[in-house]
Amino acid sequence: MADALTITDLVAGYRPGLPILHGVSLRARAARVTVIIGPNGAGKSTLIKAIAGLVPVTSGTIAAETEITGLRPDLLARHGIAYVPQSDNIFRTLTVRENLDLVLRHVRADAPARRAGLLDQFPVLADKLGDKAGALSGGQRQFLAVAMALATAPSVILMDEPSAGLAPKAAQEVLEHARALTETGVTILLVEQNVKQALRLSDHCYILADGRNQIDGPAADLLDDPVVGQIYLGGKRVAS
């Protein structure tokens, strides 16, 4: 299986001279779910934001079909990449239809047909087209955010803690839908704090701590690995 996204020796941070990521490397296989986990402050969200062009990269490379290191966020879609932030990922004062149409107006394909296709994927949104997005439930807002990401027909979707703040049932539905997207050929790279659920639904897992790679492997193999718990508790590091 080919790699859809490759990160090599990435050093990045919000302020010059104060990196949060210290040489992180990662490969996301095409049409698979790759999850990034780790304790608070590990650099997980920083990594996703660096890929999305929101955090300056000091060194290292980010490559999809071509190198995209330092690419501006507004150019991601041209390279088949969509980004779903943890928060502020929809326009709450606009209706569901207006949120979708805001993205679709930049898509060359037939917008009404594309909208209909998205609503087929997210039937819960079809009954809410005229509702303000801010009035949706937490899970419905996440589905809208993912639908907006899919509007550009990406090959890779970056998701930053999609289950954060959701009730357990809604969190499971959101993660299961992310898993289902791989059946259409979409690659999912996600940061997730809901560790056990994410590991059950992912193909491969990378664990970060202190802005560095710790261990990685098939998600199913790490589900009951005691080292995972030790890293979360802060007493185990396998990379210096």
CSV table of C-alpha atoms in Angstrom, one decimal:
chain,number,residue,atom,x,y,z
A,1,MET,CA,0.0,0.0,0.0
A,2,ALA,CA,1.4,3.4,-1.0
A,3,ASP,CA,1.9,6.3,1.3
A,4,ALA,CA,-0.5,9.1,0.9
A,5,LEU,CA,1.4,11.4,3.3
A,6,THR,CA,5.0,11.3,4.5
A,7,ILE,CA,6.5,13.4,7.3
A,8,THR,CA,10.3,13.2,7.7
A,9,ASP,CA,12.4,14.7,10.6
A,10,LEU,CA,10.0,17.5,11.2
A,11,VAL,CA,11.0,20.3,13.5
A,12,ALA,CA,8.3,22.9,14.1
A,13,GLY,CA,6.9,25.3,16.7
A,14,TYR,CA,5.0,28.5,17.2
A,15,ARG,CA,8.0,30.7,18.0
A,16,PRO,CA,11.4,30.8,16.4
A,17,GLY,CA,14.0,28.9,18.4
A,18,LEU,CA,11.4,27.2,20.6
A,19,PRO,CA,10.4,24.0,18.7
A,20,ILE,CA,7.6,21.8,19.9
A,21,LEU,CA,8.3,19.0,17.4
A,22,HIS,CA,11.8,17.6,17.5
A,23,GLY,CA,12.4,15.5,14.4
A,24,VAL,CA,9.0,13.7,14.1
A,25,SER,CA,8.6,11.3,11.3
A,26,LEU,CA,5.3,9.6,10.1
A,27,ARG,CA,3.8,7.8,7.2
A,28,ALA,CA,0.1,7.7,6.5
A,29,ARG,CA,-0.9,4.8,4.2
A,30,ALA,CA,-3.4,5.5,1.4
A,31,ALA,CA,-7.1,4.6,2.2
A,32,ARG,CA,-6.2,3.8,5.8
A,33,VAL,CA,-6.8,5.5,9.2
A,34,THR,CA,-3.6,6.6,11.0
A,35,VAL,CA,-4.0,7.9,14.5
A,36,ILE,CA,-1.6,10.0,16.5
A,37,ILE,CA,-1.9,9.7,20.3
A,38,GLY,CA,0.1,10.8,23.3
A,39,PRO,CA,-0.1,12.6,26.6
A,40,ASN,CA,-1.0,16.3,26.9
A,41,GLY,CA,1.7,18.5,25.5
A,42,ALA,CA,3.1,15.8,23.3
A,43,GLY,CA,2.9,17.9,20.1
A,44,LYS,CA,0.0,16.0,18.4
A,45,SER,CA,-2.1,19.0,17.4
A,46,THR,CA,1.1,20.9,16.6
A,47,LEU,CA,2.0,18.2,14.1
A,48,ILE,CA,-1.4,18.3,12.4
A,49,LYS,CA,-1.3,22.1,12.2
A,50,ALA,CA,2.2,22.1,10.8
A,51,ILE,CA,1.0,19.8,8.0
A,52,ALA,CA,-1.9,22.1,7.4
A,53,GLY,CA,0.5,25.1,7.1
A,54,LEU,CA,-0.6,26.7,10.4
A,55,VAL,CA,2.6,26.2,12.4
A,56,PRO,CA,6.0,27.3,11.0
A,57,VAL,CA,8.3,24.4,10.0
A,58,THR,CA,12.0,24.9,10.8
A,59,SER,CA,13.3,21.8,9.1
A,60,GLY,CA,12.2,18.5,7.8
A,61,THR,CA,9.7,17.7,5.0
A,62,ILE,CA,6.0,17.1,4.4
A,63,ALA,CA,5.1,15.3,1.2
A,64,ALA,CA,1.9,14.1,-0.4
A,65,GLU,CA,2.3,13.4,-4.1
A,66,THR,CA,4.8,16.3,-4.0
A,67,GLU,CA,6.5,18.2,-1.2
A,68,ILE,CA,4.2,20.5,0.5
A,69,THR,CA,6.3,21.7,3.4
A,70,GLY,CA,5.2,25.2,4.5
A,71,LEU,CA,2.3,25.3,2.0
A,72,ARG,CA,-0.3,28.0,2.8
A,73,PRO,CA,-3.5,26.6,4.3
A,74,ASP,CA,-5.6,28.0,1.4
A,75,LEU,CA,-3.6,25.9,-1.1
A,76,LEU,CA,-4.1,22.6,0.6
A,77,ALA,CA,-7.1,21.6,-1.4
A,78,ARG,CA,-5.1,21.9,-4.7
A,79,HIS,CA,-3.0,19.0,-3.3
A,80,GLY,CA,-5.9,16.9,-2.3
A,81,ILE,CA,-5.7,17.7,1.4
A,82,ALA,CA,-8.5,18.9,3.7
A,83,TYR,CA,-8.1,19.9,7.4
A,84,VAL,CA,-10.8,19.7,10.1
A,85,PRO,CA,-9.8,21.7,13.1
A,86,GLN,CA,-10.8,20.7,16.6
A,87,SER,CA,-12.9,23.8,17.1
A,88,ASP,CA,-14.2,26.7,15.0
A,89,ASN,CA,-14.6,24.3,12.1
A,90,ILE,CA,-18.0,25.5,11.0
A,91,PHE,CA,-19.7,28.9,10.6
A,92,ARG,CA,-22.3,28.8,13.5
A,93,THR,CA,-24.3,31.9,12.3
A,94,LEU,CA,-24.9,30.4,8.9
A,95,THR,CA,-27.3,27.7,8.0
A,96,VAL,CA,-26.2,24.2,7.2
A,97,ARG,CA,-26.9,24.8,3.5
A,98,GLU,CA,-24.9,28.1,3.6
A,99,ASN,CA,-21.9,26.3,5.2
A,100,LEU,CA,-21.9,23.7,2.5
A,101,ASP,CA,-22.4,26.2,-0.3
A,102,LEU,CA,-19.6,28.4,1.0
A,103,VAL,CA,-17.2,25.6,0.3
A,104,LEU,CA,-18.9,24.3,-2.9
A,105,ARG,CA,-18.7,27.7,-4.6
A,106,HIS,CA,-14.9,27.0,-4.9
A,107,VAL,CA,-15.5,23.6,-6.5
A,108,ARG,CA,-15.5,23.3,-10.2
A,109,ALA,CA,-17.8,20.3,-10.2
A,110,ASP,CA,-21.6,20.7,-10.3
A,111,ALA,CA,-22.3,22.2,-6.8
A,112,PRO,CA,-25.9,21.0,-6.5
A,113,ALA,CA,-24.9,17.4,-7.4
A,114,ARG,CA,-22.0,17.5,-5.0
A,115,ARG,CA,-24.2,18.9,-2.2
A,116,ALA,CA,-26.7,16.1,-2.9
A,117,GLY,CA,-23.9,13.5,-2.6
A,118,LEU,CA,-22.7,14.9,0.7
A,119,LEU,CA,-26.3,14.8,2.1
A,120,ASP,CA,-26.5,11.2,1.0
A,121,GLN,CA,-23.4,10.5,3.1
A,122,PHE,CA,-24.7,12.6,6.0
A,123,PRO,CA,-28.5,12.1,6.1
A,124,VAL,CA,-28.7,13.7,9.5
A,125,LEU,CA,-27.8,17.0,7.8
A,126,ALA,CA,-30.4,16.7,5.1
A,127,ASP,CA,-33.2,17.5,7.6
A,128,LYS,CA,-31.2,20.5,9.0
A,129,LEU,CA,-30.4,22.4,5.9
A,130,GLY,CA,-32.3,25.5,6.9
A,131,ASP,CA,-31.1,25.4,10.6
A,132,LYS,CA,-28.3,27.5,11.9
A,133,ALA,CA,-25.2,25.4,12.3
A,134,GLY,CA,-24.7,26.7,15.8
A,135,ALA,CA,-28.0,25.0,16.8
A,136,LEU,CA,-26.8,21.5,15.8
A,137,SER,CA,-25.7,19.0,18.4
A,138,GLY,CA,-22.0,18.5,18.9
A,139,GLY,CA,-22.0,15.3,16.8
A,140,GLN,CA,-24.0,17.0,14.0
A,141,ARG,CA,-21.5,19.9,13.9
A,142,GLN,CA,-18.7,17.5,13.5
A,143,PHE,CA,-20.5,15.8,10.6
A,144,LEU,CA,-21.0,19.2,9.0
A,145,ALA,CA,-17.3,20.0,9.4
A,146,VAL,CA,-16.4,16.7,7.8
A,147,ALA,CA,-18.9,17.2,5.0
A,148,MET,CA,-17.4,20.6,4.3
A,149,ALA,CA,-14.0,19.0,4.1
A,150,LEU,CA,-15.2,16.3,1.7
A,151,ALA,CA,-16.8,19.0,-0.6
A,152,THR,CA,-13.4,19.5,-2.2
A,153,ALA,CA,-13.0,15.8,-2.9
A,154,PRO,CA,-9.8,15.4,-0.9
A,155,SER,CA,-7.6,12.3,-1.0
A,156,VAL,CA,-6.4,13.0,2.6
A,157,ILE,CA,-8.3,14.5,5.5
A,158,LEU,CA,-6.5,15.8,8.6
A,159,MET,CA,-8.7,15.6,11.7
A,160,ASP,CA,-7.7,17.2,15.0
A,161,GLU,CA,-9.5,15.5,18.0
A,162,PRO,CA,-12.9,15.1,16.2
A,163,SER,CA,-14.5,13.5,19.3
A,164,ALA,CA,-13.5,16.2,21.7
A,165,GLY,CA,-16.4,17.4,23.9
A,166,LEU,CA,-18.8,14.9,22.4
A,167,ALA,CA,-21.0,12.4,24.2
A,168,PRO,CA,-19.7,8.8,24.0
A,169,LYS,CA,-22.3,7.7,21.4
A,170,ALA,CA,-21.7,10.8,19.2
A,171,ALA,CA,-17.9,10.4,19.5
A,172,GLN,CA,-18.2,6.7,18.4
A,173,GLU,CA,-20.4,7.7,15.4
A,174,VAL,CA,-17.9,10.4,14.3
A,175,LEU,CA,-14.9,8.1,14.5
A,176,GLU,CA,-16.8,5.2,12.8
A,177,HIS,CA,-17.7,7.6,9.9
A,178,ALA,CA,-14.0,8.5,9.6
A,179,ARG,CA,-13.2,4.8,9.4
A,180,ALA,CA,-15.9,4.3,6.7
A,181,LEU,CA,-14.5,7.1,4.5
A,182,THR,CA,-11.4,4.9,3.9
A,183,GLU,CA,-13.7,2.6,1.9
A,184,THR,CA,-14.1,5.4,-0.7
A,185,GLY,CA,-10.3,5.7,-1.0
A,186,VAL,CA,-9.9,8.7,1.5
A,187,THR,CA,-6.9,8.6,3.8
A,188,ILE,CA,-7.5,9.8,7.4
A,189,LEU,CA,-4.8,11.2,9.6
A,190,LEU,CA,-6.2,12.0,13.0
A,191,VAL,CA,-5.2,13.2,16.4
A,192,GLU,CA,-7.4,11.7,19.1
A,193,GLN,CA,-7.5,11.6,22.9
A,194,ASN,CA,-10.1,8.8,23.0
A,195,VAL,CA,-7.3,6.3,22.8
A,196,LYS,CA,-9.1,2.9,23.0
A,197,GLN,CA,-11.8,3.8,20.6
A,198,ALA,CA,-9.3,5.4,18.2
A,199,LEU,CA,-7.1,2.3,18.3
A,200,ARG,CA,-10.0,0.0,17.6
A,201,LEU,CA,-10.9,1.9,14.5
A,202,SER,CA,-7.5,2.8,13.2
A,203,ASP,CA,-5.0,0.8,11.1
A,204,HIS,CA,-1.7,2.3,12.4
A,205,CYS,CA,-0.8,4.3,15.4
A,206,TYR,CA,2.0,6.7,16.2
A,207,ILE,CA,2.6,7.7,19.8
A,208,LEU,CA,4.3,11.0,20.5
A,209,ALA,CA,5.7,12.4,23.8
A,210,ASP,CA,7.7,15.6,24.4
A,211,GLY,CA,7.4,16.3,20.7
A,212,ARG,CA,9.2,13.2,19.6
A,213,ASN,CA,8.3,9.8,18.2
A,214,GLN,CA,8.0,7.1,20.9
A,215,ILE,CA,6.6,3.9,19.3
A,216,ASP,CA,4.4,3.1,16.4
A,217,GLY,CA,2.8,0.0,15.0
A,218,PRO,CA,-0.5,-1.6,14.0
A,219,ALA,CA,-3.2,-0.1,16.1
A,220,ALA,CA,-4.6,-3.5,17.1
A,221,ASP,CA,-1.2,-4.5,18.5
A,222,LEU,CA,-0.9,-1.4,20.6
A,223,LEU,CA,-4.4,-1.6,22.1
A,224,ASP,CA,-3.3,-3.6,25.1
A,225,ASP,CA,0.4,-2.7,25.1
A,226,PRO,CA,1.4,-1.7,28.6
A,227,VAL,CA,4.0,0.7,27.2
A,228,VAL,CA,1.2,2.9,25.9
A,229,GLY,CA,-0.1,3.4,29.5
A,230,GLN,CA,3.4,4.0,30.8
A,231,ILE,CA,3.9,6.8,28.2
A,232,TYR,CA,0.6,8.4,29.1
A,233,LEU,CA,1.5,8.3,32.8
A,234,GLY,CA,4.8,10.0,32.0
A,235,GLY,CA,7.1,7.3,33.3
A,236,LYS,CA,8.2,5.8,30.1
A,237,ARG,CA,10.1,7.3,27.1
A,238,VAL,CA,11.7,5.3,24.4
A,239,ALA,CA,13.2,8.2,22.4
A,240,SER,CA,15.5,10.9,23.7
